[in-house]
Coordinates of C-alpha atoms in Angstrom, one line a residue:
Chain A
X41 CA 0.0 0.0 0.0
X42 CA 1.4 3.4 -0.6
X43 CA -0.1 7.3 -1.5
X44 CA 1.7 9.2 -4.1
X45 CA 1.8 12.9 -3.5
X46 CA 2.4 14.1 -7.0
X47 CA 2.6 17.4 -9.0
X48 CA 0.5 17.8 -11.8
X49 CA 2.8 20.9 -13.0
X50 CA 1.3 24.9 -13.4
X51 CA -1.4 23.7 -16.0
X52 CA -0.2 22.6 -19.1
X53 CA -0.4 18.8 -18.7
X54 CA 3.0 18.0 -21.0
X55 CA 4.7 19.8 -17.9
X56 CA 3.8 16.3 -15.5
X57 CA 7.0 14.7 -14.9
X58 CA 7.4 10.9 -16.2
X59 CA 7.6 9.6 -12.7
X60 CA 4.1 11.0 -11.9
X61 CA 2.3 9.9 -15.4
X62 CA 3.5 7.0 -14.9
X63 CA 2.2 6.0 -11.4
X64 CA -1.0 8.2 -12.5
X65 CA -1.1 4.9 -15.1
X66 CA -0.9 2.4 -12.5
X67 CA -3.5 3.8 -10.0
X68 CA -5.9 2.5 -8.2
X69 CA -7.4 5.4 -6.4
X70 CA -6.6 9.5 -8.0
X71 CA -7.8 12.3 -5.6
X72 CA -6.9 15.8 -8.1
X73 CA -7.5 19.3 -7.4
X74 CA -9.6 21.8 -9.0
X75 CA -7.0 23.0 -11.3
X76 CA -5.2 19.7 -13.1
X77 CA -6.0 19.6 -16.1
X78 CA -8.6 16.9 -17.1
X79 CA -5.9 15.1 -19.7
X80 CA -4.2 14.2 -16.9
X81 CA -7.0 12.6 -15.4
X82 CA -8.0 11.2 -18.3
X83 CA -4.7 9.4 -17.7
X84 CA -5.7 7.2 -15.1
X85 CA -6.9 3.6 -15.5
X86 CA -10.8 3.2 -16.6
X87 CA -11.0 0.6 -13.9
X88 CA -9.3 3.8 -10.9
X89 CA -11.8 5.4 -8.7
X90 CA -11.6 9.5 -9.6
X91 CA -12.2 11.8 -6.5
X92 CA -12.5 15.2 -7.5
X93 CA -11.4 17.7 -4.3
X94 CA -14.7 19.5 -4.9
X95 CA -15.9 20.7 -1.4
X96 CA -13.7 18.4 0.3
X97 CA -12.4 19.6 3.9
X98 CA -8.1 18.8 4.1
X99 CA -9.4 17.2 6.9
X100 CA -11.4 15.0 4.5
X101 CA -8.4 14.4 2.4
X102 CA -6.5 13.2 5.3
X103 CA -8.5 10.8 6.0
X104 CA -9.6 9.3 2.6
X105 CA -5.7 9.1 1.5
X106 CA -5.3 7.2 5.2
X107 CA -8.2 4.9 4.8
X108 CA -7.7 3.9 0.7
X109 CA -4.3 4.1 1.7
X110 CA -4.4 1.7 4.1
X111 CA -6.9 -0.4 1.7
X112 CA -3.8 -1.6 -0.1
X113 CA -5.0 0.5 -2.6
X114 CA -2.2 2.1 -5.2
X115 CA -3.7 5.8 -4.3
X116 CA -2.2 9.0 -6.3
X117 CA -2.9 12.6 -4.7
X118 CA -2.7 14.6 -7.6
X119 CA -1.9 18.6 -6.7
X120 CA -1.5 21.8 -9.1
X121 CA 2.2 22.6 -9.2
X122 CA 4.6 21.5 -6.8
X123 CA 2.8 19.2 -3.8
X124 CA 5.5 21.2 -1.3
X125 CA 5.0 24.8 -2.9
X126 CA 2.1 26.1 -1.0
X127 CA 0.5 23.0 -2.0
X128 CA -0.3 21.9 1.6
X129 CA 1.5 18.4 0.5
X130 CA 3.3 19.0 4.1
X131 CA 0.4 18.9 5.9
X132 CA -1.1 15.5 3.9
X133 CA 2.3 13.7 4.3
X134 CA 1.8 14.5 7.8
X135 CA -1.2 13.0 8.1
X136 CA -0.1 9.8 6.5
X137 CA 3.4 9.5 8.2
X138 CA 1.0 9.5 12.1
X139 CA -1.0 7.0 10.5
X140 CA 1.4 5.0 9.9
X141 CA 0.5 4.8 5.7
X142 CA 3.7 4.7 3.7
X143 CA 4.2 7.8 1.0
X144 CA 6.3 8.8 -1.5
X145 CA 6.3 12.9 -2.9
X146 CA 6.7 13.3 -6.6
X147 CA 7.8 16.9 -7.3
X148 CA 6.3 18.9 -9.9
X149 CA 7.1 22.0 -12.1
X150 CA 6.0 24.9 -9.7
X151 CA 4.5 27.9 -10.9
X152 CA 7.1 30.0 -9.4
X153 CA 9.0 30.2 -12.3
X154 CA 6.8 28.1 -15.2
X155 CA 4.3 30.5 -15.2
X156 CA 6.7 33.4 -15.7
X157 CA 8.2 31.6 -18.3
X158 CA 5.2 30.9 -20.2
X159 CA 4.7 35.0 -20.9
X160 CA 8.9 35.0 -21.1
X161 CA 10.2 36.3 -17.9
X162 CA 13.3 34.6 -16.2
X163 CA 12.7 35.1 -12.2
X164 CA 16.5 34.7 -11.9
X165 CA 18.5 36.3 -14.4
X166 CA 22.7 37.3 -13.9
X167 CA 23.6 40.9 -13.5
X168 CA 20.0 41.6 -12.6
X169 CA 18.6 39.1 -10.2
X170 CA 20.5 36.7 -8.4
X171 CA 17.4 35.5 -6.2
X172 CA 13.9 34.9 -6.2
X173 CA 11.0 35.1 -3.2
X174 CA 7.9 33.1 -3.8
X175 CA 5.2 34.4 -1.3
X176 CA 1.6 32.8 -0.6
X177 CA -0.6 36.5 -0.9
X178 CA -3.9 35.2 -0.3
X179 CA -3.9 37.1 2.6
X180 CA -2.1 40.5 2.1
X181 CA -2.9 42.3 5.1
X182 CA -0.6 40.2 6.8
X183 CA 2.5 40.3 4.8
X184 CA 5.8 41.6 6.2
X185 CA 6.1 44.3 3.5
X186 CA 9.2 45.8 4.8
X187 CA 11.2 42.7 4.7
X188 CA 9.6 41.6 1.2
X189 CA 10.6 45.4 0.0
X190 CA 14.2 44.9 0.8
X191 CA 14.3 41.0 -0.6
X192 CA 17.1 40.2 -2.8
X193 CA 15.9 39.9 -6.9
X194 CA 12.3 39.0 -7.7
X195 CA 9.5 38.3 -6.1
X196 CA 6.6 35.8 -7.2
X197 CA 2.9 36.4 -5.3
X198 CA 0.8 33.6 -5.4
X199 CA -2.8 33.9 -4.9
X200 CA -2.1 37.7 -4.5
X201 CA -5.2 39.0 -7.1
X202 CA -8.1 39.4 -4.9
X203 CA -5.6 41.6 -2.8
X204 CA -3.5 42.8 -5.4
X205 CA -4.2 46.8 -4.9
X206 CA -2.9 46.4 -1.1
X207 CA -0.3 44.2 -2.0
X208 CA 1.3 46.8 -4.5
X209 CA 0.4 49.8 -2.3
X210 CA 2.1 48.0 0.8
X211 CA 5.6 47.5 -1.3
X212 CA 5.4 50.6 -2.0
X213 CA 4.7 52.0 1.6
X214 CA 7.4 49.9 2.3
X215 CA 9.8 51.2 0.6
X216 CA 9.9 49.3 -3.4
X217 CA 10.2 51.8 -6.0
X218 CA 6.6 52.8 -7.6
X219 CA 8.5 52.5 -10.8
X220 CA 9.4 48.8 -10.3
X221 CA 7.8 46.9 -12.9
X222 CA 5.2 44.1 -12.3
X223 CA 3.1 41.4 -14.4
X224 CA -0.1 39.8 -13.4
X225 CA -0.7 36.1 -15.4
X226 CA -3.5 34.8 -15.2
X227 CA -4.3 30.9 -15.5
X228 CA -0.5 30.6 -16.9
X229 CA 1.0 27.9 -19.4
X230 CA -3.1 27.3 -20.7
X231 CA -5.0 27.8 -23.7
X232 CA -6.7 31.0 -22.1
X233 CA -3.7 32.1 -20.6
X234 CA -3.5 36.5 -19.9
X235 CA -0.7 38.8 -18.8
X236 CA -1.0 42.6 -17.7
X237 CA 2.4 44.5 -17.7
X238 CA 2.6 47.5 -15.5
X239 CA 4.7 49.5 -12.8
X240 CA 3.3 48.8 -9.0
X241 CA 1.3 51.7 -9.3
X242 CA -0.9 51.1 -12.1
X243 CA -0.7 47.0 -12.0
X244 CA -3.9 46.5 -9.8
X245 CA -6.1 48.9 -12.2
X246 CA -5.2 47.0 -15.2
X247 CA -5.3 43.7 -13.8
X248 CA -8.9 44.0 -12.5
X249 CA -10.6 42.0 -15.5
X250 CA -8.0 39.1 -15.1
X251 CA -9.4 36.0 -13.4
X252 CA -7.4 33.7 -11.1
X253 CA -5.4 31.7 -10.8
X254 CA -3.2 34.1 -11.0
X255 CA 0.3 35.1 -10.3
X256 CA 2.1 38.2 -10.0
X257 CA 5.8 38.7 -10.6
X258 CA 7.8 41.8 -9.4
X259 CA 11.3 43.2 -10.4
X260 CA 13.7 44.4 -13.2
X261 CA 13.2 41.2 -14.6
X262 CA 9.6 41.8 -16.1
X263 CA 11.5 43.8 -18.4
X264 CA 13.5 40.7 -20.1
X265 CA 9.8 39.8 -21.5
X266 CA 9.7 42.6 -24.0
X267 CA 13.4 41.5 -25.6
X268 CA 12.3 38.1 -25.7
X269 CA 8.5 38.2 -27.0
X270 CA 9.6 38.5 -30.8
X271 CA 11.6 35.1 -30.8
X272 CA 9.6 33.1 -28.5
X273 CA 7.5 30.0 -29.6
X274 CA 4.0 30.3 -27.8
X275 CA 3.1 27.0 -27.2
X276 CA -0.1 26.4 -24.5
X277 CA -1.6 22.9 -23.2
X278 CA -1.2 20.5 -25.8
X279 CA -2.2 16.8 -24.4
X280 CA 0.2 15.1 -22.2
Chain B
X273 CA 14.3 25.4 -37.2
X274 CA 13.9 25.8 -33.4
X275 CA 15.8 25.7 -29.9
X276 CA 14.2 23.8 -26.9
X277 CA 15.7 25.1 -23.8
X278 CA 14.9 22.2 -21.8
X279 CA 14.5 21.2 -18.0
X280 CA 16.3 18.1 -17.0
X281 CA 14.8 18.5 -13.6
X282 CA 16.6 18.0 -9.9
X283 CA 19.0 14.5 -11.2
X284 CA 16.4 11.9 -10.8
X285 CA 16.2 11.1 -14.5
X286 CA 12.1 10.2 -14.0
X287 CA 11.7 14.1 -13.3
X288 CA 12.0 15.3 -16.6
X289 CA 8.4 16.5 -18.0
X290 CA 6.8 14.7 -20.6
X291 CA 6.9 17.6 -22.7
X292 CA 10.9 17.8 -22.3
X293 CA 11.4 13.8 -22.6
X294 CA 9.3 14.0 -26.2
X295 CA 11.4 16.5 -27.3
X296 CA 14.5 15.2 -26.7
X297 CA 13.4 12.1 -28.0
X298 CA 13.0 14.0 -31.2
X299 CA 15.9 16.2 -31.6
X300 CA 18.5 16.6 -34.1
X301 CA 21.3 17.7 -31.6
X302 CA 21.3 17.9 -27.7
X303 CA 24.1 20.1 -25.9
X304 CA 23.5 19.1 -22.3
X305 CA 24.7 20.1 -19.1
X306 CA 27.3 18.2 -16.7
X307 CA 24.5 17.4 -14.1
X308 CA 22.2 15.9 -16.4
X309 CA 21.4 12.0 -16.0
X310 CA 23.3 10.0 -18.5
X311 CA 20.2 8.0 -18.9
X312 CA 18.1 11.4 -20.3
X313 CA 21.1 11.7 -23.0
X314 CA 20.8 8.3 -24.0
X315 CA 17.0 9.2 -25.0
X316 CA 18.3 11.4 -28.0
X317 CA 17.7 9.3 -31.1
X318 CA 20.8 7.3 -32.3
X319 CA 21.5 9.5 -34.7
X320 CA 21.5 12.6 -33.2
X321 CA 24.4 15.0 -32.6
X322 CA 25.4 14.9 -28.7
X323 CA 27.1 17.9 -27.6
X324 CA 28.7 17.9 -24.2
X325 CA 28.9 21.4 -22.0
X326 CA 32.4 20.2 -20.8
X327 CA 34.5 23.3 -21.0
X328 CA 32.8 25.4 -23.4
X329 CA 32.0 29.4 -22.4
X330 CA 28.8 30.7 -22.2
X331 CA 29.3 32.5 -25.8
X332 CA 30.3 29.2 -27.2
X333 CA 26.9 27.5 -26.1
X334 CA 24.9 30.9 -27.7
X335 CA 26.9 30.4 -30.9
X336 CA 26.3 26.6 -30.9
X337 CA 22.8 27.1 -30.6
X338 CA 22.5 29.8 -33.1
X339 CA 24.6 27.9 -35.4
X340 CA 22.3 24.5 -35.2
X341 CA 18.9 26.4 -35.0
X342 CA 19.8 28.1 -37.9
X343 CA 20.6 25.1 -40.0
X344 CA 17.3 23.7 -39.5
X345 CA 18.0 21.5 -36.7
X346 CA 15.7 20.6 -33.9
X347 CA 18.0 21.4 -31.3
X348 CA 17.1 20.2 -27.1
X349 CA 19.2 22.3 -25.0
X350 CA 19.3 20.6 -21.9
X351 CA 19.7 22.2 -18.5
X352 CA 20.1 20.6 -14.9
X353 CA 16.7 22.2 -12.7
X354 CA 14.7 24.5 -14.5
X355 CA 16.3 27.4 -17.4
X356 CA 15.1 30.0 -15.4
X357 CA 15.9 29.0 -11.9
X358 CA 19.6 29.9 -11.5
X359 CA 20.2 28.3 -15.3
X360 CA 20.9 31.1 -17.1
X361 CA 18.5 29.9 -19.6
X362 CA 17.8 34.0 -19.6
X363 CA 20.7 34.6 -21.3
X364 CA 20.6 31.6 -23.9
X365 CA 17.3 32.4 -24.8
X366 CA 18.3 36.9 -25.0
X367 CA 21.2 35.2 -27.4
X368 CA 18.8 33.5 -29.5
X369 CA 15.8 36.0 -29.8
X370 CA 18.7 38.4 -30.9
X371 CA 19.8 36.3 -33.5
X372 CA 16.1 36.1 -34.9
X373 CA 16.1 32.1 -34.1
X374 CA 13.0 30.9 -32.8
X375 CA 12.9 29.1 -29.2
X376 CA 10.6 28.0 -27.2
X377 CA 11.3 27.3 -23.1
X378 CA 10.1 24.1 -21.5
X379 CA 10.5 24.4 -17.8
X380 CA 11.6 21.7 -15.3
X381 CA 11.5 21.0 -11.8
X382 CA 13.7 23.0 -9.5
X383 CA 15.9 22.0 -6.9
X384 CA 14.8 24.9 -5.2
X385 CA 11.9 22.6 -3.6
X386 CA 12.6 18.9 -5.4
X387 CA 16.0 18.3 -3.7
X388 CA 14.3 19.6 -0.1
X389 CA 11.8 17.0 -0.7
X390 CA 14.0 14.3 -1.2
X391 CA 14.9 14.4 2.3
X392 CA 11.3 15.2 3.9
X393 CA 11.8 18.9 3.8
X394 CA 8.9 21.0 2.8
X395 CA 9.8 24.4 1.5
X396 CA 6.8 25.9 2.5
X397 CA 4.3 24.6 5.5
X398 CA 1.3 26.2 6.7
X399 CA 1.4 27.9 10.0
X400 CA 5.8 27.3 9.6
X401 CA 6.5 29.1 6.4
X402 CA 4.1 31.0 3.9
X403 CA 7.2 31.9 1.6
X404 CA 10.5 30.9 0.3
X405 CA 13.2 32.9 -1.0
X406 CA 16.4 31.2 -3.3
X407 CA 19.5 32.7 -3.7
X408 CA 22.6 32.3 -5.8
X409 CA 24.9 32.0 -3.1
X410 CA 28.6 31.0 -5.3
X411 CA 29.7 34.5 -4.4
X412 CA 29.1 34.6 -0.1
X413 CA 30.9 37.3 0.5
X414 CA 28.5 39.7 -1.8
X415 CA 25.1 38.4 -0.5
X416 CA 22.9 41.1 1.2
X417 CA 22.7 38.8 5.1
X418 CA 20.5 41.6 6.6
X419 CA 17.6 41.2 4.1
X420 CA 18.3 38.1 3.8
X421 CA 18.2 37.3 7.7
X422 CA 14.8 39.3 7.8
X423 CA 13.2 37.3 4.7
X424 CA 10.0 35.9 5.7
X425 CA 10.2 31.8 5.6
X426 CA 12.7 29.4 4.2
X427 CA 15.7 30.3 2.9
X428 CA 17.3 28.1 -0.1
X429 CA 21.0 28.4 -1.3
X430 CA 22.4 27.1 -4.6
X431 CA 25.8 26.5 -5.2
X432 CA 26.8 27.7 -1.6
X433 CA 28.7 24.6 -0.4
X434 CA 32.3 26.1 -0.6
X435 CA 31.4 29.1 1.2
X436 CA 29.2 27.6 3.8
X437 CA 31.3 28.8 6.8
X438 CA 30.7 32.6 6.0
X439 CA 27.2 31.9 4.3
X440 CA 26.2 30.7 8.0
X441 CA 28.1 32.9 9.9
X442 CA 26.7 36.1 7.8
X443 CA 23.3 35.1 8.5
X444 CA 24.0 34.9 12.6
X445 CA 25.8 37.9 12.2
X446 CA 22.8 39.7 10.2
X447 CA 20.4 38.4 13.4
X448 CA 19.4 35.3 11.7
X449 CA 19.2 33.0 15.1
X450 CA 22.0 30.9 15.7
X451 CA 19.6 28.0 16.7
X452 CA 17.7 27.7 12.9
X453 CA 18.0 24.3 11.9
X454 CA 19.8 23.9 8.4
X455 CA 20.2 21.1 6.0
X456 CA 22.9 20.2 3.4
X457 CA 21.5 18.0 0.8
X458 CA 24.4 16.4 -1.9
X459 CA 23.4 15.0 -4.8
X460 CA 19.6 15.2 -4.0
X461 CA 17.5 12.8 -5.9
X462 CA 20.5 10.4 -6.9
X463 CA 21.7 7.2 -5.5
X464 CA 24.4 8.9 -3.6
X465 CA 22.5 11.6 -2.1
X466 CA 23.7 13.1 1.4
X467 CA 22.2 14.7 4.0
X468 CA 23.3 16.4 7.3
X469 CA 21.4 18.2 9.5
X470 CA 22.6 20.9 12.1
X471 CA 21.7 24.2 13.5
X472 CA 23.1 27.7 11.7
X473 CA 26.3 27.3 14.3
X474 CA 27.6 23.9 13.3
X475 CA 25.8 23.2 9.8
X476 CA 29.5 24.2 7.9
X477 CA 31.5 21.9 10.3
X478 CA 29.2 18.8 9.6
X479 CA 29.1 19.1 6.0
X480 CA 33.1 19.6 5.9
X481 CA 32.4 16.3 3.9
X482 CA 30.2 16.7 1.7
X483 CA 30.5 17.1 -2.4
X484 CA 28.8 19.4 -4.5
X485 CA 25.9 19.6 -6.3
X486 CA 24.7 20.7 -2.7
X487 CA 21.5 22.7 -1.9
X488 CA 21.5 24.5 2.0
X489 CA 17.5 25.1 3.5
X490 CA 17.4 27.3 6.6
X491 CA 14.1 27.5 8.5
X492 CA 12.1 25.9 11.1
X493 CA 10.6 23.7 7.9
X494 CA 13.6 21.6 8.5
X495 CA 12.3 20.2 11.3
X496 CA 9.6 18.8 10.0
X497 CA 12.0 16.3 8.0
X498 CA 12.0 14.6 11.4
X499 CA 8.3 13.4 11.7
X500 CA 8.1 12.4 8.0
X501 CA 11.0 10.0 7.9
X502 CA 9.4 6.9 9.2
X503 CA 7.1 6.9 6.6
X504 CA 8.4 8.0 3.6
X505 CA 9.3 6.0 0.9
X506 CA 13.0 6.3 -0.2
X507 CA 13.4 5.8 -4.1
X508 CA 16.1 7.2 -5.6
X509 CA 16.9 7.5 -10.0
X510 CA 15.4 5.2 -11.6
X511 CA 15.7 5.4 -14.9
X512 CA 13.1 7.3 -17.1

């Protein structure tokens, strides 16, 4: 019996590693988020039993990986991005480790820097970013905006849009330069894929029709995007 | 013509995306990286061109990728982690968009949270960490420690295993507490991985031993490694 925490990747379902297609192949039980992409569910077995997370509680989660888990059932917990990248993958391998249920984490391409690269930023880039801070926004009130003002390089929100007119007004407050530029994407490396370019003061106004999920990126590397645009192949969710 | 710049992923040849493994198994010439799994090159067809990095510069790689893409080759250009995570896939890609060749960026799985996870380390955890910030850290002596010491969750330096003695002491003397537990991962994700585990004090001393690729996490998440361990399952490169 064992539970596979695996990454499904920022959308595009080509960017699933072969370690977790493969074990998404051999499944007996697959528990996916909200956001994978239905190819990849498509994936599993016709025989597997599909759980969608729907309204499920983590609580719930817990207990269903547990109890299939200990079933002797092949059981894949398939997350958006990266199961350890604010993708609560902690808390489930937590669960299963006092239980007692044997578990194995399959990392996946995180947003952090697949989305950016899907609308061609680099989040690290020599000369002009030498690190990169990826911060969980959803609730932006209680960022530490003087330390995140004075963070080395770029820095990647997550689940920042709701928020995203405090967020940019508390760099600022904070110290970050009005004029640093900023881009909002919106459901990244997918068919329907958007991007707003701005400085921080203007990047909440145009981003208000964007949709999430959403990321925003911050710093001099924005800028790459426009030297890179002409060149770049745009290529969105084609089947795994 | 085109130029892939690839994502090998962390080591662990079964990390690759699907996307990256098709196209490599498709290409007329591959140039890859030191780090990347022998068992990834070997999935170039027969008759395609191999290219070692070995000793070339960085302008050698742009011109050989220029050069190739321009003949009308389908050319992988494959990168240990992700190209835009401390990869300088940036600059390749700046190189190529210049020269008017079309490229197209397929993004891998980072060390930055992959290698962490290899050892039961979370980067981010609720309630512990609700960020992560990586940092280029060949060049110690230039980092800024104060911001770094005030950065909100998990810190993650590349590259930082020759200079770990003034890396941890910069932190402590930035205010960073003395008593944050650090780990050293070595070749994380591959049969000879290493670990050690230590507070900010003594973390240099134990990894005196230790071989590089090497990835250094600082924060409380390290703990965490400690409940997991039982449970998880230890699997370690198998081939794609």
């Amino acid at each position: 019996m064992s539970v596979y925490l695996v990454g499904a990747g920022p959308g595009d379902p080509g960017l699933i590693t072969v370690r977790g297609l493969s074990l998404l192949r051999e499944c007996d039980v697959v528990l996916y988020d909200r956001l994978v992409a239905p190819e990849l569910v498509q994936q599993a077995p016709l025989r597997a039993v599909r759980i969608p997370r729907g309204s499920l509680s983590q609580e719930q989660i817990n207990e269903l990986l547990i109890g299939h888990g200990r079933a002797g059932f092949r059981v894949v917990r398939l997350k958006g991005g990266d199961p350890f990248v604010f993708g609560r993958g902690g808390e489930e391998a937590l669960a299963l480790a006092d239980a007692g249920v044997p578990f194995e984490v399959v990392p996946g391409v995180s947003s952090l820097s697949a989305v950016p690269a899907a609308v061609d930023i680099p989040v690290t880039h020599r000369g002009i970013a030498a690190a990169v801070t990826a911060v969980a926004a959803h609730e932006p009130d209680r960022l530490d905006y003087p330390a995140l003002a004075r963070a080395p390089g770029t820095l990647v929100f997550f689940m920042g849009l709701a928020g995203l007119d405090r967020l940019a007004a508390g760099l600022i407050a904070a110290g970050k330069a009005a004029a640093t530029p900023a881009a909002v994407v919106s459901s990244g490396t997918l068919p329907d894929q958007e991007l707003v370019v701005g400085d921080l003061t203007e990047i909440a106004a145009l981003a208000t029709a964007l949709e999430p999920p959403s990321l925003l990126v911050v710093g001099e590397v924005v800028r790459i995007a426009g030297r890179l645009g002409a060149a770049a192949l745009r290529r969105v969710a084609m089947a795994a």
